[in-house]
Amino acid sequence: MAEHRLGETGGTRDVERRDAPTRGVIVAGVAFLVTVVAVSFAAGPFIAWLTQPPPAVPRVPGILERQGPPLLVDPAERLDERARAARDQLTGFAWVDRDAGIARIPLTDAMDILADRGWQAPPPQSPPRRMMPLPTRRNTPDDTGEADE
């Protein structure tokens, strides 16, 4: 521990002060309160400015505005129409391409024809067409790090 020497005046001048000055604490507290009040009054208009809604966009005449998703008047009827259309495609006759002689026949008839005749391979003179060329590997390194040549 350090030794403190007392001065010639009885030690009152050389002794270290342990308390903060009262006047400084009061001045700091009042300054803090004034700052808090000033910031509170300034924050009110700033927050009001931040939360104001954006300006309204002018409406274009003639555009129908909906409140929510479009709803069907009779959804059961719409579902029945779609089911009927799908059933007609599976059970009805129709031309797919009349010039090429391609027609759509009922699914049950097609299965019967396929069972009777068997699967027919396409003619050899018409190989299957590729829609896009396949990518080729050219001069790429293999697992050993060498390039194919």
PDB file of C-alpha atoms in Angstrom:
ATOM      1  CA  MET A   1       0.000   0.000   0.000  1.00  0.00           C
ATOM      2  CA  ALA A   2       1.191   3.462  -0.740  1.00  0.00           C
ATOM      3  CA  GLU A   3       1.842   5.769   2.119  1.00  0.00           C
ATOM      4  CA  HIS A   4       0.198   9.146   2.170  1.00  0.00           C
ATOM      5  CA  ARG A   5       1.958  12.006   3.828  1.00  0.00           C
ATOM      6  CA  LEU A   6       0.013  14.556   5.636  1.00  0.00           C
ATOM      7  CA  GLY A   7       0.829  18.123   4.852  1.00  0.00           C
ATOM      8  CA  GLU A   8       1.867  20.741   7.299  1.00  0.00           C
ATOM      9  CA  THR A   9      -1.647  22.056   7.610  1.00  0.00           C
ATOM     10  CA  GLY A  10      -2.990  18.957   9.264  1.00  0.00           C
ATOM     11  CA  GLY A  11      -3.572  16.929   6.113  1.00  0.00           C
ATOM     12  CA  THR A  12      -6.724  18.579   4.792  1.00  0.00           C
ATOM     13  CA  ARG A  13      -5.155  19.871   1.577  1.00  0.00           C
ATOM     14  CA  ASP A  14      -3.178  16.819   0.484  1.00  0.00           C
ATOM     15  CA  VAL A  15      -5.921  14.267   1.069  1.00  0.00           C
ATOM     16  CA  GLU A  16      -7.613  12.800  -2.000  1.00  0.00           C
ATOM     17  CA  ARG A  17     -11.285  13.699  -2.510  1.00  0.00           C
ATOM     18  CA  ARG A  18     -13.554  10.647  -2.659  1.00  0.00           C
ATOM     19  CA  ASP A  19     -16.920  12.224  -3.544  1.00  0.00           C
ATOM     20  CA  ALA A  20     -17.955  13.904  -6.783  1.00  0.00           C
ATOM     21  CA  PRO A  21     -18.764  17.580  -6.507  1.00  0.00           C
ATOM     22  CA  THR A  22     -22.462  18.063  -5.809  1.00  0.00           C
ATOM     23  CA  ARG A  23     -22.779  21.027  -8.150  1.00  0.00           C
ATOM     24  CA  GLY A  24     -21.374  19.038 -11.113  1.00  0.00           C
ATOM     25  CA  VAL A  25     -23.740  16.120 -10.513  1.00  0.00           C
ATOM     26  CA  ILE A  26     -26.761  18.427 -10.367  1.00  0.00           C
ATOM     27  CA  VAL A  27     -25.699  20.307 -13.522  1.00  0.00           C
ATOM     28  CA  ALA A  28     -25.181  17.022 -15.401  1.00  0.00           C
ATOM     29  CA  GLY A  29     -28.586  15.710 -14.272  1.00  0.00           C
ATOM     30  CA  VAL A  30     -30.397  18.886 -15.329  1.00  0.00           C
ATOM     31  CA  ALA A  31     -28.586  18.876 -18.693  1.00  0.00           C
ATOM     32  CA  PHE A  32     -29.606  15.236 -19.215  1.00  0.00           C
ATOM     33  CA  LEU A  33     -33.268  15.969 -18.424  1.00  0.00           C
ATOM     34  CA  VAL A  34     -33.306  19.007 -20.742  1.00  0.00           C
ATOM     35  CA  THR A  35     -31.809  16.874 -23.526  1.00  0.00           C
ATOM     36  CA  VAL A  36     -34.371  14.086 -23.013  1.00  0.00           C
ATOM     37  CA  VAL A  37     -37.274  16.559 -23.112  1.00  0.00           C
ATOM     38  CA  ALA A  38     -35.895  18.297 -26.229  1.00  0.00           C
ATOM     39  CA  VAL A  39     -35.383  15.005 -28.068  1.00  0.00           C
ATOM     40  CA  SER A  40     -38.888  13.851 -27.090  1.00  0.00           C
ATOM     41  CA  PHE A  41     -40.466  16.987 -28.523  1.00  0.00           C
ATOM     42  CA  ALA A  42     -38.381  16.711 -31.705  1.00  0.00           C
ATOM     43  CA  ALA A  43     -39.149  12.997 -32.143  1.00  0.00           C
ATOM     44  CA  GLY A  44     -42.930  13.475 -32.231  1.00  0.00           C
ATOM     45  CA  PRO A  45     -43.113  15.329 -35.562  1.00  0.00           C
ATOM     46  CA  PHE A  46     -40.356  13.132 -37.006  1.00  0.00           C
ATOM     47  CA  ILE A  47     -42.261   9.936 -36.179  1.00  0.00           C
ATOM     48  CA  ALA A  48     -45.474  11.452 -37.569  1.00  0.00           C
ATOM     49  CA  TRP A  49     -43.624  12.287 -40.796  1.00  0.00           C
ATOM     50  CA  LEU A  50     -42.257   8.720 -41.037  1.00  0.00           C
ATOM     51  CA  THR A  51     -45.635   7.052 -40.514  1.00  0.00           C
ATOM     52  CA  GLN A  52     -47.700   9.122 -42.924  1.00  0.00           C
ATOM     53  CA  PRO A  53     -49.144   7.085 -45.814  1.00  0.00           C
ATOM     54  CA  PRO A  54     -47.717   7.564 -49.309  1.00  0.00           C
ATOM     55  CA  PRO A  55     -49.632   9.854 -51.639  1.00  0.00           C
ATOM     56  CA  ALA A  56     -52.579   8.227 -53.363  1.00  0.00           C
ATOM     57  CA  VAL A  57     -52.120   7.109 -56.956  1.00  0.00           C
ATOM     58  CA  PRO A  58     -54.749   8.618 -59.239  1.00  0.00           C
ATOM     59  CA  ARG A  59     -57.277   6.061 -60.434  1.00  0.00           C
ATOM     60  CA  VAL A  60     -57.508   5.250 -64.103  1.00  0.00           C
ATOM     61  CA  PRO A  61     -61.116   5.325 -65.261  1.00  0.00           C
ATOM     62  CA  GLY A  62     -62.446   2.105 -66.734  1.00  0.00           C
ATOM     63  CA  ILE A  63     -60.356  -0.350 -64.724  1.00  0.00           C
ATOM     64  CA  LEU A  64     -62.377  -2.690 -62.566  1.00  0.00           C
ATOM     65  CA  GLU A  65     -60.933  -3.049 -59.096  1.00  0.00           C
ATOM     66  CA  ARG A  66     -61.529  -6.260 -57.177  1.00  0.00           C
ATOM     67  CA  GLN A  67     -61.397  -6.747 -53.484  1.00  0.00           C
ATOM     68  CA  GLY A  68     -59.705 -10.137 -53.198  1.00  0.00           C
ATOM     69  CA  PRO A  69     -59.320 -13.078 -55.552  1.00  0.00           C
ATOM     70  CA  PRO A  70     -61.756 -13.619 -58.413  1.00  0.00           C
ATOM     71  CA  LEU A  71     -64.544 -15.920 -57.308  1.00  0.00           C
ATOM     72  CA  LEU A  72     -66.576 -18.249 -59.497  1.00  0.00           C
ATOM     73  CA  VAL A  73     -70.327 -17.838 -59.517  1.00  0.00           C
ATOM     74  CA  ASP A  74     -70.892 -21.600 -59.656  1.00  0.00           C
ATOM     75  CA  PRO A  75     -67.661 -23.528 -58.962  1.00  0.00           C
ATOM     76  CA  ALA A  76     -69.411 -26.921 -59.010  1.00  0.00           C
ATOM     77  CA  GLU A  77     -70.614 -26.303 -62.571  1.00  0.00           C
ATOM     78  CA  ARG A  78     -67.097 -25.271 -63.643  1.00  0.00           C
ATOM     79  CA  LEU A  79     -65.683 -28.455 -62.100  1.00  0.00           C
ATOM     80  CA  ASP A  80     -68.304 -30.549 -63.885  1.00  0.00           C
ATOM     81  CA  GLU A  81     -67.424 -28.878 -67.213  1.00  0.00           C
ATOM     82  CA  ARG A  82     -63.737 -29.676 -66.777  1.00  0.00           C
ATOM     83  CA  ALA A  83     -64.474 -33.281 -65.777  1.00  0.00           C
ATOM     84  CA  ARG A  84     -66.790 -33.662 -68.797  1.00  0.00           C
ATOM     85  CA  ALA A  85     -64.109 -32.270 -71.135  1.00  0.00           C
ATOM     86  CA  ALA A  86     -61.499 -34.671 -69.740  1.00  0.00           C
ATOM     87  CA  ARG A  87     -63.913 -37.607 -70.052  1.00  0.00           C
ATOM     88  CA  ASP A  88     -64.723 -36.620 -73.653  1.00  0.00           C
ATOM     89  CA  GLN A  89     -61.016 -36.646 -74.530  1.00  0.00           C
ATOM     90  CA  LEU A  90     -60.629 -40.169 -73.129  1.00  0.00           C
ATOM     91  CA  THR A  91     -63.854 -41.637 -74.529  1.00  0.00           C
ATOM     92  CA  GLY A  92     -64.557 -39.667 -77.716  1.00  0.00           C
ATOM     93  CA  PHE A  93     -63.404 -39.571 -81.319  1.00  0.00           C
ATOM     94  CA  ALA A  94     -61.705 -36.466 -82.774  1.00  0.00           C
ATOM     95  CA  TRP A  95     -59.157 -35.490 -85.388  1.00  0.00           C
ATOM     96  CA  VAL A  96     -55.729 -34.546 -84.045  1.00  0.00           C
ATOM     97  CA  ASP A  97     -54.263 -33.859 -87.516  1.00  0.00           C
ATOM     98  CA  ARG A  98     -56.628 -34.598 -90.408  1.00  0.00           C
ATOM     99  CA  ASP A  99     -53.974 -34.035 -93.103  1.00  0.00           C
ATOM    100  CA  ALA A 100     -51.619 -36.566 -91.503  1.00  0.00           C
ATOM    101  CA  GLY A 101     -54.472 -38.976 -90.781  1.00  0.00           C
ATOM    102  CA  ILE A 102     -54.028 -38.872 -87.000  1.00  0.00           C
ATOM    103  CA  ALA A 103     -57.199 -39.251 -84.976  1.00  0.00           C
ATOM    104  CA  ARG A 104     -58.011 -39.621 -81.312  1.00  0.00           C
ATOM    105  CA  ILE A 105     -59.984 -42.744 -80.408  1.00  0.00           C
ATOM    106  CA  PRO A 106     -61.468 -43.872 -77.101  1.00  0.00           C
ATOM    107  CA  LEU A 107     -58.957 -45.241 -74.644  1.00  0.00           C
ATOM    108  CA  THR A 108     -60.692 -48.602 -74.296  1.00  0.00           C
ATOM    109  CA  ASP A 109     -60.700 -49.071 -78.098  1.00  0.00           C
ATOM    110  CA  ALA A 110     -56.997 -48.191 -78.260  1.00  0.00           C
ATOM    111  CA  MET A 111     -56.182 -50.763 -75.566  1.00  0.00           C
ATOM    112  CA  ASP A 112     -58.199 -53.427 -77.435  1.00  0.00           C
ATOM    113  CA  ILE A 113     -56.407 -52.681 -80.733  1.00  0.00           C
ATOM    114  CA  LEU A 114     -53.029 -52.778 -79.002  1.00  0.00           C
ATOM    115  CA  ALA A 115     -53.888 -56.116 -77.361  1.00  0.00           C
ATOM    116  CA  ASP A 116     -55.018 -57.599 -80.711  1.00  0.00           C
ATOM    117  CA  ARG A 117     -52.199 -56.321 -82.953  1.00  0.00           C
ATOM    118  CA  GLY A 118     -49.345 -55.982 -80.455  1.00  0.00           C
ATOM    119  CA  TRP A 119     -46.877 -53.138 -80.226  1.00  0.00           C
ATOM    120  CA  GLN A 120     -45.723 -51.940 -83.627  1.00  0.00           C
ATOM    121  CA  ALA A 121     -42.214 -50.563 -83.934  1.00  0.00           C
ATOM    122  CA  PRO A 122     -41.804 -47.416 -86.012  1.00  0.00           C
ATOM    123  CA  PRO A 123     -40.681 -47.973 -89.614  1.00  0.00           C
ATOM    124  CA  PRO A 124     -36.881 -48.200 -90.003  1.00  0.00           C
ATOM    125  CA  GLN A 125     -36.672 -45.347 -92.530  1.00  0.00           C
ATOM    126  CA  SER A 126     -37.858 -42.795 -89.973  1.00  0.00           C
ATOM    127  CA  PRO A 127     -35.439 -42.682 -87.042  1.00  0.00           C
ATOM    128  CA  PRO A 128     -36.556 -40.730 -83.988  1.00  0.00           C
ATOM    129  CA  ARG A 129     -35.789 -37.050 -84.165  1.00  0.00           C
ATOM    130  CA  ARG A 130     -33.858 -35.161 -81.530  1.00  0.00           C
ATOM    131  CA  MET A 131     -35.241 -31.785 -80.658  1.00  0.00           C
ATOM    132  CA  MET A 132     -31.927 -30.467 -79.314  1.00  0.00           C
ATOM    133  CA  PRO A 133     -28.394 -31.673 -80.003  1.00  0.00           C
ATOM    134  CA  LEU A 134     -26.865 -33.590 -77.136  1.00  0.00           C
ATOM    135  CA  PRO A 135     -23.797 -32.025 -75.502  1.00  0.00           C
ATOM    136  CA  THR A 136     -20.518 -33.684 -76.406  1.00  0.00           C
ATOM    137  CA  ARG A 137     -17.423 -34.038 -74.277  1.00  0.00           C
ATOM    138  CA  ARG A 138     -14.436 -32.584 -76.049  1.00  0.00           C
ATOM    139  CA  ASN A 139     -10.993 -32.289 -74.593  1.00  0.00           C
ATOM    140  CA  THR A 140     -12.118 -32.438 -70.973  1.00  0.00           C
ATOM    141  CA  PRO A 141      -9.810 -33.670 -68.210  1.00  0.00           C
ATOM    142  CA  ASP A 142     -10.643 -37.058 -66.767  1.00  0.00           C
ATOM    143  CA  ASP A 143     -10.085 -38.199 -63.178  1.00  0.00           C
ATOM    144  CA  THR A 144      -6.308 -38.410 -63.685  1.00  0.00           C
ATOM    145  CA  GLY A 145      -6.080 -34.799 -64.760  1.00  0.00           C
ATOM    146  CA  GLU A 146      -5.144 -35.598 -68.373  1.00  0.00           C
ATOM    147  CA  ALA A 147      -7.143 -34.316 -71.325  1.00  0.00           C
ATOM    148  CA  ASP A 148      -8.891 -36.707 -73.744  1.00  0.00           C
ATOM    149  CA  GLU A 149      -7.559 -36.583 -77.277  1.00  0.00           C
TER     150      GLU A 149
END
